[in-house]
mmCIF file of C-alpha atoms in Angstrom:
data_model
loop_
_atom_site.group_PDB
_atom_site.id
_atom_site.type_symbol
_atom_site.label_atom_id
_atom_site.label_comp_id
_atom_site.label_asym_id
_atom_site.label_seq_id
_atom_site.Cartn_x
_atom_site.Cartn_y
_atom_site.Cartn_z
ATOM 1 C CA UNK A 1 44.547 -146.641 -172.528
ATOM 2 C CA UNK A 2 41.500 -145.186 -171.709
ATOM 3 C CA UNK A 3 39.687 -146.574 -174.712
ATOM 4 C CA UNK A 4 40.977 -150.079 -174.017
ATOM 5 C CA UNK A 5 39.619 -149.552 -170.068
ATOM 6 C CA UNK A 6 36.105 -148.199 -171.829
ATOM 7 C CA UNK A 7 36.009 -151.775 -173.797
ATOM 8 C CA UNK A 8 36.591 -153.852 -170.458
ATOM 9 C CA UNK A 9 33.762 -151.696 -168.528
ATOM 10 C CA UNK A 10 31.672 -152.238 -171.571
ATOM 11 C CA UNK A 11 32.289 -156.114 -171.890
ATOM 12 C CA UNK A 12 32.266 -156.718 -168.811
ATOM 13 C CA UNK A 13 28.391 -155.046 -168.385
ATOM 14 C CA UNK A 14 27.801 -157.372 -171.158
ATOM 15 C CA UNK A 15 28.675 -160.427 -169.790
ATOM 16 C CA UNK A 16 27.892 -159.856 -165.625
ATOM 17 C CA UNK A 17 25.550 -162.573 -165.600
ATOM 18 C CA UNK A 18 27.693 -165.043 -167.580
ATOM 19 C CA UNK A 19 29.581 -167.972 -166.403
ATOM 20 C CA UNK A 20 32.123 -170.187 -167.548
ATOM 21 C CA UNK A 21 31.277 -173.830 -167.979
ATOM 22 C CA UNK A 22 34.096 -174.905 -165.636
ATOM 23 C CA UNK A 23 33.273 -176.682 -162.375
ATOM 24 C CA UNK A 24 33.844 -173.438 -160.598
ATOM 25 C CA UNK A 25 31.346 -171.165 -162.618
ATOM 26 C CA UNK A 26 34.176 -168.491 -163.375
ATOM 27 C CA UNK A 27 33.299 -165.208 -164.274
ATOM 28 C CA UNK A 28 32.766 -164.832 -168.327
ATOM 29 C CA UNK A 29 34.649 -162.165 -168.222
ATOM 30 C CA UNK A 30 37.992 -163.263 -167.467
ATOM 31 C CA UNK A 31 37.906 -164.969 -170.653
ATOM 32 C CA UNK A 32 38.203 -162.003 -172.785
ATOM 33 C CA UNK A 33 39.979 -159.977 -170.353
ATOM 34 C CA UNK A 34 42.526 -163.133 -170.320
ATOM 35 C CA UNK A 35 42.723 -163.164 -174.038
ATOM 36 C CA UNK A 36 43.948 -159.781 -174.180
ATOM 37 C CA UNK A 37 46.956 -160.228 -171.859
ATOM 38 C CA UNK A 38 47.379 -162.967 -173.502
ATOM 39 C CA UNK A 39 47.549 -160.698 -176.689
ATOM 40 C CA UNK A 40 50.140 -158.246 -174.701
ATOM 41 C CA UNK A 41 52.081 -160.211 -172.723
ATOM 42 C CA UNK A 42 52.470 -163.166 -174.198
ATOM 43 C CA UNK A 43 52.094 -162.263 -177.500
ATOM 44 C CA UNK A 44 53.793 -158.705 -177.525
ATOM 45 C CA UNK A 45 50.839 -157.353 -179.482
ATOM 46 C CA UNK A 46 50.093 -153.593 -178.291
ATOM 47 C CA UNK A 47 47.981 -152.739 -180.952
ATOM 48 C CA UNK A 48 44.543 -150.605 -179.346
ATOM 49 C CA UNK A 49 42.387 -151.939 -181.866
ATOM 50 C CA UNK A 50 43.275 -155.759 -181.392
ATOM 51 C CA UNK A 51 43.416 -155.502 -177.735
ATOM 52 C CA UNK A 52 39.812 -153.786 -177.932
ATOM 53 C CA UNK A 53 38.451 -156.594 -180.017
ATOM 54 C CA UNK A 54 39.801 -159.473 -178.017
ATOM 55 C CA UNK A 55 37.897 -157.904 -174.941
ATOM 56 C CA UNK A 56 34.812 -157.259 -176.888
ATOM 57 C CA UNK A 57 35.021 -160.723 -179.360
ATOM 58 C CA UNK A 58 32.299 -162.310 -177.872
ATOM 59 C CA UNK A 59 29.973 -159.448 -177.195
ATOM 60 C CA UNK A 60 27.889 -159.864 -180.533
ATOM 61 C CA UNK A 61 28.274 -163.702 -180.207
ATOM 62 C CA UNK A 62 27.085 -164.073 -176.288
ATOM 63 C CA UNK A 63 25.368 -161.385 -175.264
ATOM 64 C CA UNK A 64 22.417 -158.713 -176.797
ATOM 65 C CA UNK A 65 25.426 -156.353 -178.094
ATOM 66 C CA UNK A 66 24.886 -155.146 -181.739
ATOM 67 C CA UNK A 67 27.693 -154.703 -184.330
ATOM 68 C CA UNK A 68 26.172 -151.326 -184.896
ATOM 69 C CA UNK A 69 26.675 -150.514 -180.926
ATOM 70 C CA UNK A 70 30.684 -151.507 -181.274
ATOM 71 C CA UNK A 71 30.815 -148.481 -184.134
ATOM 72 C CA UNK A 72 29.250 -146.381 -181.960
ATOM 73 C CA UNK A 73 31.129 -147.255 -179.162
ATOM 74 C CA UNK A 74 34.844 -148.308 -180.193
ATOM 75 C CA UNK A 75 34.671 -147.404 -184.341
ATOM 76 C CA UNK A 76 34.575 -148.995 -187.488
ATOM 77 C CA UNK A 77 38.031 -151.082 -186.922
ATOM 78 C CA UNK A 78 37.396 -152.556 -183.511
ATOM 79 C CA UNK A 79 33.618 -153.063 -184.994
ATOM 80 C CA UNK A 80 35.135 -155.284 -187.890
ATOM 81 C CA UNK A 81 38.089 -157.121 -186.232
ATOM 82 C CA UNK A 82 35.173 -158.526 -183.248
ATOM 83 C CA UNK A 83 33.282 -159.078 -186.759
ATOM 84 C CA UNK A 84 35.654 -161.483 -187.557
ATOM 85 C CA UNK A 85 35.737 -163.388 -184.530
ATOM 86 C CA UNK A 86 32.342 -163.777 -184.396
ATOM 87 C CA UNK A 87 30.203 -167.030 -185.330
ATOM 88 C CA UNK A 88 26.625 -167.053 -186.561
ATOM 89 C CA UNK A 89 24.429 -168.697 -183.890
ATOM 90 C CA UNK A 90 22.074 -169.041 -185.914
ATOM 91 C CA UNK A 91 23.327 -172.099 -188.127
ATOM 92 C CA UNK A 92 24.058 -174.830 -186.423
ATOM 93 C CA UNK A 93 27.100 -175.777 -184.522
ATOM 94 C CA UNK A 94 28.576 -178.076 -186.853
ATOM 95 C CA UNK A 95 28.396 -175.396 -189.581
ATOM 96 C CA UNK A 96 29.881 -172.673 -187.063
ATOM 97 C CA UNK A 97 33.267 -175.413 -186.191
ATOM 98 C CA UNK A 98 33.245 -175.987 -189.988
ATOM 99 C CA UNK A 99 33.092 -172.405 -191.686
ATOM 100 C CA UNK A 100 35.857 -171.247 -188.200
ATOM 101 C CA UNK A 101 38.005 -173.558 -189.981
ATOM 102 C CA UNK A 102 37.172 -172.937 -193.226
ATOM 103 C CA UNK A 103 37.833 -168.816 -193.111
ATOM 104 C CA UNK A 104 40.541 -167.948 -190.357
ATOM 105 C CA UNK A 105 43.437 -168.125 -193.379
ATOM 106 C CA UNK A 106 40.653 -165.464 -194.771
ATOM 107 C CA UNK A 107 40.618 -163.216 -191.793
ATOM 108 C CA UNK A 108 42.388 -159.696 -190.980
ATOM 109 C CA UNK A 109 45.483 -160.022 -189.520
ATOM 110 C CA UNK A 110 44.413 -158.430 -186.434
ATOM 111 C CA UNK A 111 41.329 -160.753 -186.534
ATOM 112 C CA UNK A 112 43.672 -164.092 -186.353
ATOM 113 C CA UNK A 113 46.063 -162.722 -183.429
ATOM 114 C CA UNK A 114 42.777 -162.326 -181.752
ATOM 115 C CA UNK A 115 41.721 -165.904 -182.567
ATOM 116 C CA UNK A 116 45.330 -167.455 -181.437
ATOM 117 C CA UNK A 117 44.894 -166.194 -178.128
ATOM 118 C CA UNK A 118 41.072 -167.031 -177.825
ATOM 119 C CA UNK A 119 42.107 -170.337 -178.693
ATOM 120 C CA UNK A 120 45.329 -170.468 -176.240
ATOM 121 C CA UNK A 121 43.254 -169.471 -173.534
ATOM 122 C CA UNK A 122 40.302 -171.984 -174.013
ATOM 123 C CA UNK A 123 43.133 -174.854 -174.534
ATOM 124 C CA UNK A 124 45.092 -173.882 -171.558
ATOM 125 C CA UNK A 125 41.550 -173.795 -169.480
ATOM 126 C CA UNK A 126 40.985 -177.721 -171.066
ATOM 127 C CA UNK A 127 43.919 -178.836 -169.949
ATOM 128 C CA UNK A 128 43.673 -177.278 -166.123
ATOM 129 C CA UNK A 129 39.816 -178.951 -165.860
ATOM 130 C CA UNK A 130 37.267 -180.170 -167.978
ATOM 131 C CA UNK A 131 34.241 -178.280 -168.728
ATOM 132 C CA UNK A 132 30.680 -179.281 -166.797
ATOM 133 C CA UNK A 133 28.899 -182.262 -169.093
ATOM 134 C CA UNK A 134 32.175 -182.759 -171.202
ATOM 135 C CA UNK A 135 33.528 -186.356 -171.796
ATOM 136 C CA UNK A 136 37.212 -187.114 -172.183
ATOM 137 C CA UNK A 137 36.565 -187.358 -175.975
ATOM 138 C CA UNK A 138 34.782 -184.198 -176.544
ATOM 139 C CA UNK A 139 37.771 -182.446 -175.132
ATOM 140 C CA UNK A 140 40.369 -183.914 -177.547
ATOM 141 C CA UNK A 141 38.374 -183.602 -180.017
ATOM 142 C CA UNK A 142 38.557 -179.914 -179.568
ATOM 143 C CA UNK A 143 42.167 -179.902 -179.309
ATOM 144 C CA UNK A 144 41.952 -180.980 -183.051
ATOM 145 C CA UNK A 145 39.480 -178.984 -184.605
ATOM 146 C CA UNK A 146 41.313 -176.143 -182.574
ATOM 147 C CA UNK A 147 44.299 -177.058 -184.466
ATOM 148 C CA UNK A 148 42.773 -176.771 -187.489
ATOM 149 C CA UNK A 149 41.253 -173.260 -187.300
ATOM 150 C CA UNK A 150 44.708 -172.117 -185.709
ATOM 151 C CA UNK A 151 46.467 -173.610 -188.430
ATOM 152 C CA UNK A 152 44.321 -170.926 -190.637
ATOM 153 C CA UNK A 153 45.797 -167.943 -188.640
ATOM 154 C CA UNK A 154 49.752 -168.797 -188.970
ATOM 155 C CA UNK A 155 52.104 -165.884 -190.190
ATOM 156 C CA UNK A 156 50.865 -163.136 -187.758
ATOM 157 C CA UNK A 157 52.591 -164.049 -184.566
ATOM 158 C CA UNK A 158 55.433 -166.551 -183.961
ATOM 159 C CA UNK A 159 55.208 -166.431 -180.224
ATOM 160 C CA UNK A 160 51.777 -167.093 -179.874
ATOM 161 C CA UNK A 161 52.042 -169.905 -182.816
ATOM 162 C CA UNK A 162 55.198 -171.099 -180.913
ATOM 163 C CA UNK A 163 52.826 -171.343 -177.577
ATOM 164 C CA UNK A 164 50.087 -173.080 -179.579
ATOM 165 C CA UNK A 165 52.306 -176.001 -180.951
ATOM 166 C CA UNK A 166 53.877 -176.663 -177.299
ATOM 167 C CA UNK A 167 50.250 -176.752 -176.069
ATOM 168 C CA UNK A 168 49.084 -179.275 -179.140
ATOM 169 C CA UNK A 169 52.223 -181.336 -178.984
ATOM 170 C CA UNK A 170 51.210 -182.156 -175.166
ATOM 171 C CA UNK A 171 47.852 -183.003 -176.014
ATOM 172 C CA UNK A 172 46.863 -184.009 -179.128
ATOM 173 C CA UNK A 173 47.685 -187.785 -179.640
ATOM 174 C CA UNK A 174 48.849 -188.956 -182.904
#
């Protein structure tokens, strides 16, 4: 527990400044402190490790944290699942969507429950409001390239897979 409560503190440094790019401005960090009860509760998963990651998986990604500072801090395990889940900002977005899709059947298995409930939370928060400069269009299209890298991380958890195709089947149209 009190490793998994040193990983919140820690992300949650990381990302005070942060905002969500709903019309309200939420707090960054309920993002990855929503993907991890999403994780637990919805998901049953009470692995340390995964739960650590899915509060720390955009660390590297969003904020100055180092891969080298997650060893340090959380170990080798939690250091490689966030790893994982992280893109390289430095090629270009359409590369990132493309090579998300392209390696989640690739990943860890801990490494795709934490992508199932990244993506269940960002759906869920699409379908409750849509994002500041985001057209109607830009949001489905999400939904579908969501699909896609989700579709990569099936066999790990039914009930989160079993959440994901209730939340696809209202939203993507055929």
């Amino acid at each position: 527990m009190l490793r998994l409560l040193t990983a919140i503190d820690f992300a949650a440094n990381k990302h005070r400044q942060q905002r969500r790019k709903d019309p309200e401005g939420t707090p960054y960090i309920n993002h990855p402190i929503g993907v991890a009860r999403i994780l637990y509760e919805e998901g049953g998963v009470d692995d340390t490790a995964a739960l650590m990651a899915a509060v720390l998986h955009d660390t590297v990604e969003d904020t100055d944290t180092t891969f080298d500072e997650l060893t340090q801090a959380f170990g080798d395990e939690v250091s490689r699942i966030v790893a994982e889940c992280t893109d390289d900002k430095t090629l270009p977005k359409a590369d990132r969507k493309r090579l998300q899709i392209e390696n989640a059947p690739h990943k860890s298995d801990k490494a795709k429950l934490v992508k199932l409930a990244d993506k269940i939370y960002n759906l869920r928060d699409l379908q409750r409001t849509t994002p500041k400069g985001w057209t109607p269009e830009r949001v489905a299209e999400y939904f579908v390239w969501a699909k896609r890298v989700t579709d990569g991380c099936r066999g790990v958890n039914a009930r989160l897979e079993s959440i994901l195709d209730r939340i696809y089947a209202e939203s993507i149209k055929a």
